[in-house]
Coordinates of C-alpha atoms and ligand atoms in Angstrom, one line a residue:
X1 CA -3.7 -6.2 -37.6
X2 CA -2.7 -6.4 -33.5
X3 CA -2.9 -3.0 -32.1
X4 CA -0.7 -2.2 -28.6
X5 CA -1.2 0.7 -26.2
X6 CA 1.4 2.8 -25.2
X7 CA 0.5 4.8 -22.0
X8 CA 2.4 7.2 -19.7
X9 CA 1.0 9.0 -16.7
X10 CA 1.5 12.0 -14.8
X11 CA 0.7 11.7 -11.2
X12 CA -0.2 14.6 -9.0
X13 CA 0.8 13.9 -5.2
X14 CA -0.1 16.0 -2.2
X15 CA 3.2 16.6 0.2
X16 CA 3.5 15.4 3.8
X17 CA 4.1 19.2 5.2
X18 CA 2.5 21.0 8.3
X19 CA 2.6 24.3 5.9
X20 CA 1.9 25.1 2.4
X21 CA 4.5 26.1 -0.3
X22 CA 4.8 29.6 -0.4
X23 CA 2.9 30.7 3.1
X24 CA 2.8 29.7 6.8
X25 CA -1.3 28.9 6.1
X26 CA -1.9 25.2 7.4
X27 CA -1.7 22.1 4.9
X28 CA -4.8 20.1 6.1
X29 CA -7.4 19.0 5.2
X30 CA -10.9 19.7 6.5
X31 CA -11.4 22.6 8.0
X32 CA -14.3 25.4 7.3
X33 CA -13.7 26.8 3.5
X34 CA -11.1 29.5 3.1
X35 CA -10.0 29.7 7.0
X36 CA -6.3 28.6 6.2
X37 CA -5.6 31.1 3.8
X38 CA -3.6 34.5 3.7
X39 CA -2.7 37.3 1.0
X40 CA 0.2 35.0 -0.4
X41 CA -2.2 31.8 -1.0
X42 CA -4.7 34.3 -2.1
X43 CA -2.5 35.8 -4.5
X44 CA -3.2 39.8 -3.4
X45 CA -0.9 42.1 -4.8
X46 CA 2.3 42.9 -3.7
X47 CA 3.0 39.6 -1.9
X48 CA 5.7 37.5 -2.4
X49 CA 6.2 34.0 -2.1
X50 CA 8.8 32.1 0.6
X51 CA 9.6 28.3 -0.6
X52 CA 9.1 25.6 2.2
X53 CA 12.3 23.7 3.2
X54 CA 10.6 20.5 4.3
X55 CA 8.9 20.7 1.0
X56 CA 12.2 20.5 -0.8
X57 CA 13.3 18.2 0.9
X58 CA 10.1 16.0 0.5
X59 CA 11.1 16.6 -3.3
X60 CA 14.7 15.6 -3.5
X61 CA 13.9 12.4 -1.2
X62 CA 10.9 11.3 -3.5
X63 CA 13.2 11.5 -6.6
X64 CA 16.2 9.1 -4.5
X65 CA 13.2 6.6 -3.7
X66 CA 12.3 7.1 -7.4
X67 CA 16.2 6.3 -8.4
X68 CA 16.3 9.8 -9.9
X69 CA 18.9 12.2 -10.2
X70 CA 19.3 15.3 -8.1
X71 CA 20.2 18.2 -10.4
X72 CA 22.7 20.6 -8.3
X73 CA 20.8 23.3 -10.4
X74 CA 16.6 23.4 -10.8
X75 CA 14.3 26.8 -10.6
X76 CA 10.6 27.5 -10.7
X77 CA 8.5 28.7 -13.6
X78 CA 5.0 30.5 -13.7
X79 CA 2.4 28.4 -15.7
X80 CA -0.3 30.8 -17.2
X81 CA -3.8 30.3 -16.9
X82 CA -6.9 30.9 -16.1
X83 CA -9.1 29.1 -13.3
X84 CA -11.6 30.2 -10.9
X85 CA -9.9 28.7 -8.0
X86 CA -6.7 29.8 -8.8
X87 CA -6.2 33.3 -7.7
X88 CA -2.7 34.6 -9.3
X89 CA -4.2 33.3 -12.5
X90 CA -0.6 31.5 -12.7
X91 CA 0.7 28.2 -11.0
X92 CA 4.3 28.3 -9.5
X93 CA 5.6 24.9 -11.1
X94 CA 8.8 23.6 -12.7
X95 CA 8.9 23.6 -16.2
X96 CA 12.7 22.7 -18.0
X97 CA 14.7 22.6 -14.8
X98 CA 12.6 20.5 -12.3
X99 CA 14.2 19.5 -8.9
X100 CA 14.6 15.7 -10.0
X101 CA 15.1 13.4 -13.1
X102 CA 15.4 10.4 -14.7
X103 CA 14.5 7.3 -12.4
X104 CA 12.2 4.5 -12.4
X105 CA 9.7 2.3 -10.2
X106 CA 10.1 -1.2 -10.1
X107 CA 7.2 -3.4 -9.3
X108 CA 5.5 -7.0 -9.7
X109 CA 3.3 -7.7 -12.6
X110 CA 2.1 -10.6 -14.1
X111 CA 4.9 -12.7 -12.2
X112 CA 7.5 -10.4 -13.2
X113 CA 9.5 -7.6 -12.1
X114 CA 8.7 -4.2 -14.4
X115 CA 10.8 -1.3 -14.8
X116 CA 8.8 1.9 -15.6
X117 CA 11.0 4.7 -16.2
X118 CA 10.3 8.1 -14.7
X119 CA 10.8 11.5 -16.8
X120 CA 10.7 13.4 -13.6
X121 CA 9.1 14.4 -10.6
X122 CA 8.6 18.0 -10.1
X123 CA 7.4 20.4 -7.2
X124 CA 4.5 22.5 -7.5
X125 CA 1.2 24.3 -6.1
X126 CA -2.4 23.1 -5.7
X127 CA -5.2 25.4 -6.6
X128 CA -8.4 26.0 -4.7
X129 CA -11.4 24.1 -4.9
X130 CA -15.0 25.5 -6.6
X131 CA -18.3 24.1 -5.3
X132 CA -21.7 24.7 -7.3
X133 CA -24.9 25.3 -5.3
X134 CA -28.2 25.3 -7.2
X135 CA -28.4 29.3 -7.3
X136 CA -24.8 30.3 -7.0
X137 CA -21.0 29.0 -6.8
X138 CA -18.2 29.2 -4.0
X139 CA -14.8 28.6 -4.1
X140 CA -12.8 27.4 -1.3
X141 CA -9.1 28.2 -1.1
X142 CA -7.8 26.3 1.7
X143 CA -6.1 24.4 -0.9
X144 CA -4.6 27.0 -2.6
X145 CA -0.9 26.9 -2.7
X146 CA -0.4 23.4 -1.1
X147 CA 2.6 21.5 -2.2
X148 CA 2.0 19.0 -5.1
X149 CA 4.6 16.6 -6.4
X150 CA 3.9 16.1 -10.0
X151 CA 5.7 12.4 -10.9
X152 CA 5.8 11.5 -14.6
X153 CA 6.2 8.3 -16.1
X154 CA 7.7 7.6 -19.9
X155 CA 5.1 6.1 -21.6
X156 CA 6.1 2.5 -20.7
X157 CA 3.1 1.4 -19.5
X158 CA 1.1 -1.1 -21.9
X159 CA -2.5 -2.3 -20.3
X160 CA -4.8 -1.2 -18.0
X161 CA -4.0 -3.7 -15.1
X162 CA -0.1 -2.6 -15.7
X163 CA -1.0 1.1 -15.1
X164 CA -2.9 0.6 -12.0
X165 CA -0.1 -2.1 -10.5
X166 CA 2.1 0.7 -11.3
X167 CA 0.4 3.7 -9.2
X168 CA -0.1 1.0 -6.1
X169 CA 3.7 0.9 -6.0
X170 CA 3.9 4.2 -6.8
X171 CA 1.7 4.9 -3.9
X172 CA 3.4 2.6 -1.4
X173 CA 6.9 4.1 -2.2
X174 CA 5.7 7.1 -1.0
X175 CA 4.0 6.3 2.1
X176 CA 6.7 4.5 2.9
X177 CA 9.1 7.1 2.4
X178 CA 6.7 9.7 4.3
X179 CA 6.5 11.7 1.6
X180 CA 2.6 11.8 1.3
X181 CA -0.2 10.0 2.9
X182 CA -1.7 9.3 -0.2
X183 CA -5.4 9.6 0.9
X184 CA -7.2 9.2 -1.9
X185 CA -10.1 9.8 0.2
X186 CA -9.3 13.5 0.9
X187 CA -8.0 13.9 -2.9
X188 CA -4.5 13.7 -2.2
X189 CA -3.7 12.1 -5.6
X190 CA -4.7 12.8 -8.6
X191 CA -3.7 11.4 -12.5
X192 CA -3.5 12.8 -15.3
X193 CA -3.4 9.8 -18.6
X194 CA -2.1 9.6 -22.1
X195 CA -2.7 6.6 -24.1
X196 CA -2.4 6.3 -27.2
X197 CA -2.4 3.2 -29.7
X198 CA -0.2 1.6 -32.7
X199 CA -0.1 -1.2 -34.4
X200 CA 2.1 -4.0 -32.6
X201 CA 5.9 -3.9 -32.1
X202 CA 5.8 -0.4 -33.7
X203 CA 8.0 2.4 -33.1
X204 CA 6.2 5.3 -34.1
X205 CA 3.4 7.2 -31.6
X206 CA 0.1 7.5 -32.4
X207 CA -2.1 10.7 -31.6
X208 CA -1.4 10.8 -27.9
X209 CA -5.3 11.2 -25.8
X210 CA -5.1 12.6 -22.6
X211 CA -7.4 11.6 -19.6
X212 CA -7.6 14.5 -17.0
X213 CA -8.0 14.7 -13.5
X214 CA -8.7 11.0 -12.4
X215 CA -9.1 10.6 -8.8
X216 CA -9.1 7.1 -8.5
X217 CA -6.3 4.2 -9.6
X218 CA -9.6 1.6 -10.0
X219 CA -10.7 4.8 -12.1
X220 CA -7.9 5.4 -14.1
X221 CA -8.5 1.1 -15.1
X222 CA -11.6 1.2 -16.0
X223 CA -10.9 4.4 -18.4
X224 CA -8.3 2.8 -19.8
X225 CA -10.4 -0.6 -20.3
X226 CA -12.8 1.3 -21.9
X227 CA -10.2 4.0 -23.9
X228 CA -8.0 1.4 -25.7
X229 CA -10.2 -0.3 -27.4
X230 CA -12.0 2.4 -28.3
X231 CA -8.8 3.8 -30.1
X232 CA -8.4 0.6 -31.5
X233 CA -11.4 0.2 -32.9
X234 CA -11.2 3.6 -34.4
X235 CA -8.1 2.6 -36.0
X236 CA -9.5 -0.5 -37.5
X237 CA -12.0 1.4 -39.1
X238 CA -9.7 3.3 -40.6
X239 CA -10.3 6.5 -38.7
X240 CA -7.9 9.3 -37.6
X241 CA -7.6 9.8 -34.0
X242 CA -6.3 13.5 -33.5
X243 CA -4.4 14.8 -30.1
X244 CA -7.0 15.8 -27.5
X245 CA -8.4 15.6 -24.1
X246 CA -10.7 14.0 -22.8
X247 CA -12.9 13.4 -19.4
X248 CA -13.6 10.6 -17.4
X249 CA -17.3 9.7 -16.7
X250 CA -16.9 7.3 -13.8
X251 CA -21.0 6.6 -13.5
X252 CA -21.8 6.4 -17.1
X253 CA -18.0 4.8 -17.9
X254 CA -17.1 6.1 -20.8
X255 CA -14.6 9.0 -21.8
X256 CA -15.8 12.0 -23.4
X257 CA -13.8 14.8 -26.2
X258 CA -12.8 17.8 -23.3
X259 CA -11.1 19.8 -26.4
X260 CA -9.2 18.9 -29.3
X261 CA -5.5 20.2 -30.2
X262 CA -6.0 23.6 -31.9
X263 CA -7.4 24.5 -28.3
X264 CA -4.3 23.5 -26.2
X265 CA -3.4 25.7 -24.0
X266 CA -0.4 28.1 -24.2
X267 CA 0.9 28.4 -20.7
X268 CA 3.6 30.8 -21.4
X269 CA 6.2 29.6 -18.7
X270 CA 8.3 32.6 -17.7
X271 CA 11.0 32.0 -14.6
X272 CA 9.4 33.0 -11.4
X273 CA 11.4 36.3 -10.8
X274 CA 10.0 36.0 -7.3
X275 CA 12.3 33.1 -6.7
X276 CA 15.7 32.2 -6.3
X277 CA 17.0 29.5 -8.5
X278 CA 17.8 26.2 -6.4
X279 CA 21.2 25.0 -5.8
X280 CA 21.2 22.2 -3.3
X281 CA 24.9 21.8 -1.1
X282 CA 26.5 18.4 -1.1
X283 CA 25.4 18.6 3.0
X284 CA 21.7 19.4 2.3
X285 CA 21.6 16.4 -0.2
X286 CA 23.2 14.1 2.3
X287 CA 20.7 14.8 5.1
X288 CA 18.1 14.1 2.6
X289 CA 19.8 11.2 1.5
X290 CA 19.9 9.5 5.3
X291 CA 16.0 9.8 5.0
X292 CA 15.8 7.5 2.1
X293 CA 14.2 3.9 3.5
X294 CA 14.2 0.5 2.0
X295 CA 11.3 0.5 -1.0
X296 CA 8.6 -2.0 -0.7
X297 CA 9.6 -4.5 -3.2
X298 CA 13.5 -4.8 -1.7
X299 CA 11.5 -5.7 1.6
X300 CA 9.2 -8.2 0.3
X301 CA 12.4 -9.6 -1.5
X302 CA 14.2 -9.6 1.5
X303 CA 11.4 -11.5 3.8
X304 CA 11.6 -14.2 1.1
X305 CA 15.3 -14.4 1.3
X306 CA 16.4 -13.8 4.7
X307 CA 13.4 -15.7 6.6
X308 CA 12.4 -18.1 3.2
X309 CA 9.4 -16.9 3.7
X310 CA 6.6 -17.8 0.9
X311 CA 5.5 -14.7 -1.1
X312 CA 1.9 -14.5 0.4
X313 CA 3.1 -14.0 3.6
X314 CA 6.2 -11.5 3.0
X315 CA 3.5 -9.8 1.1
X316 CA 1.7 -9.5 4.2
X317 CA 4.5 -7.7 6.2
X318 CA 5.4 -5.6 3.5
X319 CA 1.7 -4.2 3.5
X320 CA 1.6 -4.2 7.4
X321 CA 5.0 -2.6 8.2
X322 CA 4.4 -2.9 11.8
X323 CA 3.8 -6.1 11.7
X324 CA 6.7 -7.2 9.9
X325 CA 9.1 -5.3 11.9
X326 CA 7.6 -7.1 15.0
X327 CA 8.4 -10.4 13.3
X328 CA 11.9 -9.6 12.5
X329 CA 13.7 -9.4 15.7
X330 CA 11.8 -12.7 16.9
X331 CA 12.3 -14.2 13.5
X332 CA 16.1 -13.5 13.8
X333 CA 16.4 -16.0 16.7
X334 CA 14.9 -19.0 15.5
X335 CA 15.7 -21.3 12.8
X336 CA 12.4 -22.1 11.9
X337 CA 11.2 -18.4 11.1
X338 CA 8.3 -19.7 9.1
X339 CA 6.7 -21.0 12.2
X340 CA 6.9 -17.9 13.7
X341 CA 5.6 -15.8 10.7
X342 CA 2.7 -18.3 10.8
X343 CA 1.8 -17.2 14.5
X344 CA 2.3 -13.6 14.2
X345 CA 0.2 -13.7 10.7
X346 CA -2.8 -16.4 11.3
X347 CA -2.9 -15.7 14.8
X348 CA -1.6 -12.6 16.8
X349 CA -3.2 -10.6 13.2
X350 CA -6.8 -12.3 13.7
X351 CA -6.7 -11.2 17.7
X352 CA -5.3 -8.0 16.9
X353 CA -8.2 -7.6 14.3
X354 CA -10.8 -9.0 16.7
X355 CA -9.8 -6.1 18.9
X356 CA -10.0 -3.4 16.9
X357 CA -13.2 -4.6 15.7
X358 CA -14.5 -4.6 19.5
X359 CA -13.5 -1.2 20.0
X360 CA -14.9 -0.1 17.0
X361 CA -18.4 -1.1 18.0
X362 CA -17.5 0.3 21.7
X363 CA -16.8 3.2 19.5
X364 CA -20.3 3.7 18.0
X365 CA -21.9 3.0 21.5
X366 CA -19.9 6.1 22.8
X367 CA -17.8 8.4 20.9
X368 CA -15.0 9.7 22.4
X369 CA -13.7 7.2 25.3
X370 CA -12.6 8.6 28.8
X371 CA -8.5 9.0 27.4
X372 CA -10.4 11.8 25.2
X373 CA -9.6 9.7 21.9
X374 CA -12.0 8.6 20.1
X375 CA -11.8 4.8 20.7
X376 CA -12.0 3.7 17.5
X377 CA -8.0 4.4 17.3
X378 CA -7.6 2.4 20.6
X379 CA -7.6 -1.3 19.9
X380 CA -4.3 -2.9 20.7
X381 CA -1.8 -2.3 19.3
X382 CA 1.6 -3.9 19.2
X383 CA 3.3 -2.0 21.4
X384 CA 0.8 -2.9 24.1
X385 CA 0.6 -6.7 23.8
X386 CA 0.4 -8.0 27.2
X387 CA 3.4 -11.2 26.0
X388 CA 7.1 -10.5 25.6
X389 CA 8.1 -11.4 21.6
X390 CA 10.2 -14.4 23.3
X391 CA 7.0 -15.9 24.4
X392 CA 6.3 -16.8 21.0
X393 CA 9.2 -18.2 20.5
X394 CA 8.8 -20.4 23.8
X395 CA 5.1 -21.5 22.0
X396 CA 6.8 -22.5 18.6
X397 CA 9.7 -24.3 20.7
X398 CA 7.0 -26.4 23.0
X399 CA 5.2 -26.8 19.7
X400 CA 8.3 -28.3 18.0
X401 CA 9.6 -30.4 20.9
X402 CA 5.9 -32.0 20.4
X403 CA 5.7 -30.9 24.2
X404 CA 2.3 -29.7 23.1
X405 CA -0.1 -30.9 20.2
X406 CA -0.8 -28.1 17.7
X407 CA -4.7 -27.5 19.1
X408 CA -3.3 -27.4 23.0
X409 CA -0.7 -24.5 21.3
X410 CA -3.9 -22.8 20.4
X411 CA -4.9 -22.7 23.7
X412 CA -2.0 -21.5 25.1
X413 CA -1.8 -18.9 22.5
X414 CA -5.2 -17.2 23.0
X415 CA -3.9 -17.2 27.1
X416 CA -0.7 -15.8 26.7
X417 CA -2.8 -12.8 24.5
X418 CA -5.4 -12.7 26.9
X419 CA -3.2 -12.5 30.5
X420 CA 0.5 -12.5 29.1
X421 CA 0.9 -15.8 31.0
X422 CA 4.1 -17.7 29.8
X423 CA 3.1 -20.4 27.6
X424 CA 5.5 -22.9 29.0
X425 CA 4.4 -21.7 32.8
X426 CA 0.6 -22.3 31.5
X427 CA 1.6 -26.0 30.4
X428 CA 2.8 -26.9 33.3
X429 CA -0.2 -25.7 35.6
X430 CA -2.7 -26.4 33.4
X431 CA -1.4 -30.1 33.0
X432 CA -1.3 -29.3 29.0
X433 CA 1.8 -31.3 28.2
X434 CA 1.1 -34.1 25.4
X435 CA 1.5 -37.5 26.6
X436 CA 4.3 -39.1 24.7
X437 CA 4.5 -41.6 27.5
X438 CA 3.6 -45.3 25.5
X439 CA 2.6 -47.2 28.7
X440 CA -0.5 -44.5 29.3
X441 CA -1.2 -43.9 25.6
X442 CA -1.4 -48.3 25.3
X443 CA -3.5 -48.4 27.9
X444 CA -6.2 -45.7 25.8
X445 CA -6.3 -47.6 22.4
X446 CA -6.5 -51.1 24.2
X447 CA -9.5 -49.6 25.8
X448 CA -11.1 -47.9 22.4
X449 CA -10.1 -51.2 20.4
X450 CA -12.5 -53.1 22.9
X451 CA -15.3 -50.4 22.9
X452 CA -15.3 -50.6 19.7
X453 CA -15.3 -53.9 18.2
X454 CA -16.9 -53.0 14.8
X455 CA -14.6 -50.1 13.5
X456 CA -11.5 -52.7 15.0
X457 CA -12.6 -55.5 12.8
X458 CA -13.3 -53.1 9.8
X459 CA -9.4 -52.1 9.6
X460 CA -8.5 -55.5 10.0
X461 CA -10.6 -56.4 7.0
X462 CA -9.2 -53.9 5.0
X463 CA -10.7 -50.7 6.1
X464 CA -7.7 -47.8 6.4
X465 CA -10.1 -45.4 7.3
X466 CA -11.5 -47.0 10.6
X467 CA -7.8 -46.3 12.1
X468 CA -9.0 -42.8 12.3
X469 CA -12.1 -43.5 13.8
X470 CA -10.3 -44.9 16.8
X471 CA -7.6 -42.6 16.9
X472 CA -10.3 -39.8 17.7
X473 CA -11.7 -41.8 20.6
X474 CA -8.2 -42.1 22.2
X475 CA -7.6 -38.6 21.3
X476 CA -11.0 -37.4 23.4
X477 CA -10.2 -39.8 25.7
X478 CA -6.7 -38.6 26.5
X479 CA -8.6 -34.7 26.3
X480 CA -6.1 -33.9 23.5
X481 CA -3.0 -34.1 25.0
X482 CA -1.9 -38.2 23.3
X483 CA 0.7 -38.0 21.0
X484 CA -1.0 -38.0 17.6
X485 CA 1.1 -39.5 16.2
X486 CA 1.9 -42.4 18.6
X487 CA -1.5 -43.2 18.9
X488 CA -1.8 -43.9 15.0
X489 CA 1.3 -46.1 15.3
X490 CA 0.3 -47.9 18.2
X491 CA -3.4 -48.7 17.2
X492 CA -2.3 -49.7 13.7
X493 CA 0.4 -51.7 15.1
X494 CA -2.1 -53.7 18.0
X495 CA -4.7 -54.4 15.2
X496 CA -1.9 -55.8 13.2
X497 CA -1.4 -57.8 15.6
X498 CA 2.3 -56.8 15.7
X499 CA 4.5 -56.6 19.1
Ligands
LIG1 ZN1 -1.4 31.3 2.9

């Protein structure tokens, strides 16, 4: 018998504030342990808790990106339990009214366009963070109360690859959006897993097996690469696989039994009577609704369309979002816009690239340049190219007139980087034009058909491939500037013996 896996995931997302949730204490990241904390964050008696706007908002936007609904109605609930780096011994979450629902996230797989519906993405707290030394333990809490989006998927998700497709898009929607950096670096998110297995086209779910606290999407793969068949192979030996959780063991890759059902957790969630239900206006919705962007996918699709652009290279400015909103306004004014993607991609990227790359090892010779940055972040960027965007239109217009050969275009490229110089203003003084004039370019090939007898008599007798031999010679002799293709006509046409 086929088995399938059915698998749903619950994604824990760190939000773009300056503050945390329920305190004026900083949200960042990095600082020496517990000095952004206060008695709310700390959970002292007595305090009480004031939501963050921005963090709302944050909330509401994520669930338009994620083509949720806004409920007019949502509240906050405590979650009971107990951690060592949780102070109130309770997390401030959103248990049956949460601030959004019902959406999905659309995203390429396989060749295809898949639709994975969202339950609902909720706003809640982080906890602190524990440390073990080798005599004793510490626990810092300058993470304590920071604003987590909680997104969770239906369990639509079928494969491993699928799942981790699915939290790249997940993850670009929400940079784009601003609504979290996403650093997975500096823990910012975090997954929980279910999958469970059944045999194919089934209905029923089997015993669904969470995977905690994942903190990386190449992680949560490779669990799930090595957790399906696992199930599967349980099933096929006629085993019972019973609800539990499980841990992630990223070095030895394998998952391990956490604890099994009859240990769940009962988090007794009670209303927060330290908070006010939420009731957002029709106006507060609206300003949140003029923050939504364009999602990732609608631009890619749009690149293709509007410029008929291949896929490889709108994926490109949908990854580099800079880049591609340099390219539209050019690429708006020409009607080959391919030409010009193919600059601004193979060629102002690589010199862009070779910068940064320069500064970084400027960088390491001296940390912090004289601006006071550290000039690692100072490479050029596009807002300081030295060219105006029409210049590259003036280079893709020389190139098409076949004013210029496509090597002499390089050339004129890496100077108009380099000094800003106008590429048609560099033709001219630098005497770059190509010669398309047939009296000159005659005179080069009779003079490479009679330095070179032997390749000359070779074509005649059949040879194709000696034409290109003498087509280099005229080419070096006319420094690169003939007509290519005049020269291939004329020399073919003169050993032919044609007028
Ligand atoms: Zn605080």
């Amino acid at each position: 018998m086929d088995y399938e896996a059915v698998i749903g995931l619950e994604t824990h997302v760190q939000l773009k504030t300056r503050s945390k949730m329920w305190c004026g204490c900083a949200n960042a990241f990095g600082a020496p342990p517990n000095t952004n904390v206060c008695p709310v964050c700390l959970g002292m008696p007595g305090v009480l808790p004031v939501p963050n706007e921005e963090a709302l908002r944050l909330t509401a936007l994520t669930g338009l990106l994620l083509n949720c609904s806004v409920p007019t109605r949502a509240k906050f609930d405590r979650k009971s339990y107990f951690y060592p780096d949780m102070p109130k011994n309770y997390q401030i979450t959103q248990y049956d009214q949460p601030s959004t629902l019902g959406g999905y996230v659309e995203f390429e797989f396989e060749g295809r366009i898949e639709r994975v519906r969202v339950t609902r993405a909720h706003l809640e707290e982080d906890v602190g963070k524990s440390f073990h030394f080798d005599r004793n333990s510490g626990v810092d809490f300058n993470r304590a109360g920071v604003p987590l989006l909680e997104i969770v998927s239906e369990p639509d998700l079928t494969s491993a690859a699928m799942a981790y497709e699915y939290l790249n898009a997940l993850k670009e929607i929400l940079i784009y959006g601003g609504v979290s950096d996403c650093d997975m670096e500096k823990g910012m998110v975090r997954c929980d897993v279910n999958v469970s297995v059944r045999p194919k086209g089934g209905q029923e779910l089997g015993a669904k097996i969470e995977i905690k606290n994942m903190n990386s999407f190449s992680g949560v793969r490779r669990a799930l690469e090595y957790e399906i068949p696992r199930q599967i192979e349980v099933r096929k030996q006629g085993g019972t696989l019973i609800q539990s959780t499980r841990r992630w063991d990223d070095v030895g890759g394998v998952t391990e039994e956490m604890r099994t059902k009859e240990h769940a957790h009962d988090y007794r969630y009670f209303p927060d009577p330290d908070l006010m239900p939420l009731a957002p206006s029709e106006e507060w919705l609206a300003a949140v609704r003029a923050r939504v962007v364009e999602l990732p996918l609608a631009r890619k699709q749009r690149f293709m369309r509007d410029y008929q652009l291949p896929a490889s290279d709108a994926e490109v400015f949908k990854n580099d979002v800079p880049l591609g909103d340099y390219f539209e306004p050019i690429a708006r004014q020409t009607k080959n816009p391919k030409a010009v993607a193919n600059w601004v991609i193979n060629n102002l990227r690589a010199k862009l690239a070779e910068r940064r790359e320069k500064s970084e090892v400027r960088s390491q010779k001296s940390e912090v340049d004289q601006s006071g940055l550290p000039s690692a972040v100072i490479g050029t960027s596009l807002a300081e190219l030295k060219f105006k965007p029409a210049a590259l239109l003036e280079l893709v217009g020389l190139v098409e007139a076949r004013t210029i050969s496509s090597s002499v275009a390089q050339q004129v490229f890496a100077e108009m980087f380099d000094t800003g110089q106008s590429p048609a203003a560099f033709v001219q003084e630098k005497g770059l034009a190509q010669v398309s004039d047939s009296t000159a370019i005659e005179k080069l090939c009779d003079d490479a058909i009679a330095a070179n007898p032997g390749p000359a008599a070779d074509f005649k007798s059949g040879k194709a491939a000696a034409l290109n031999f003498l087509k280099g010679q005229v080419m070096k002799a006319s420094k690169g500037k003939a007509n290519p293709a005049l020269v291939g006509e004329m020399l073919e046409r003169k050993l032919k013996g044609q007028p």
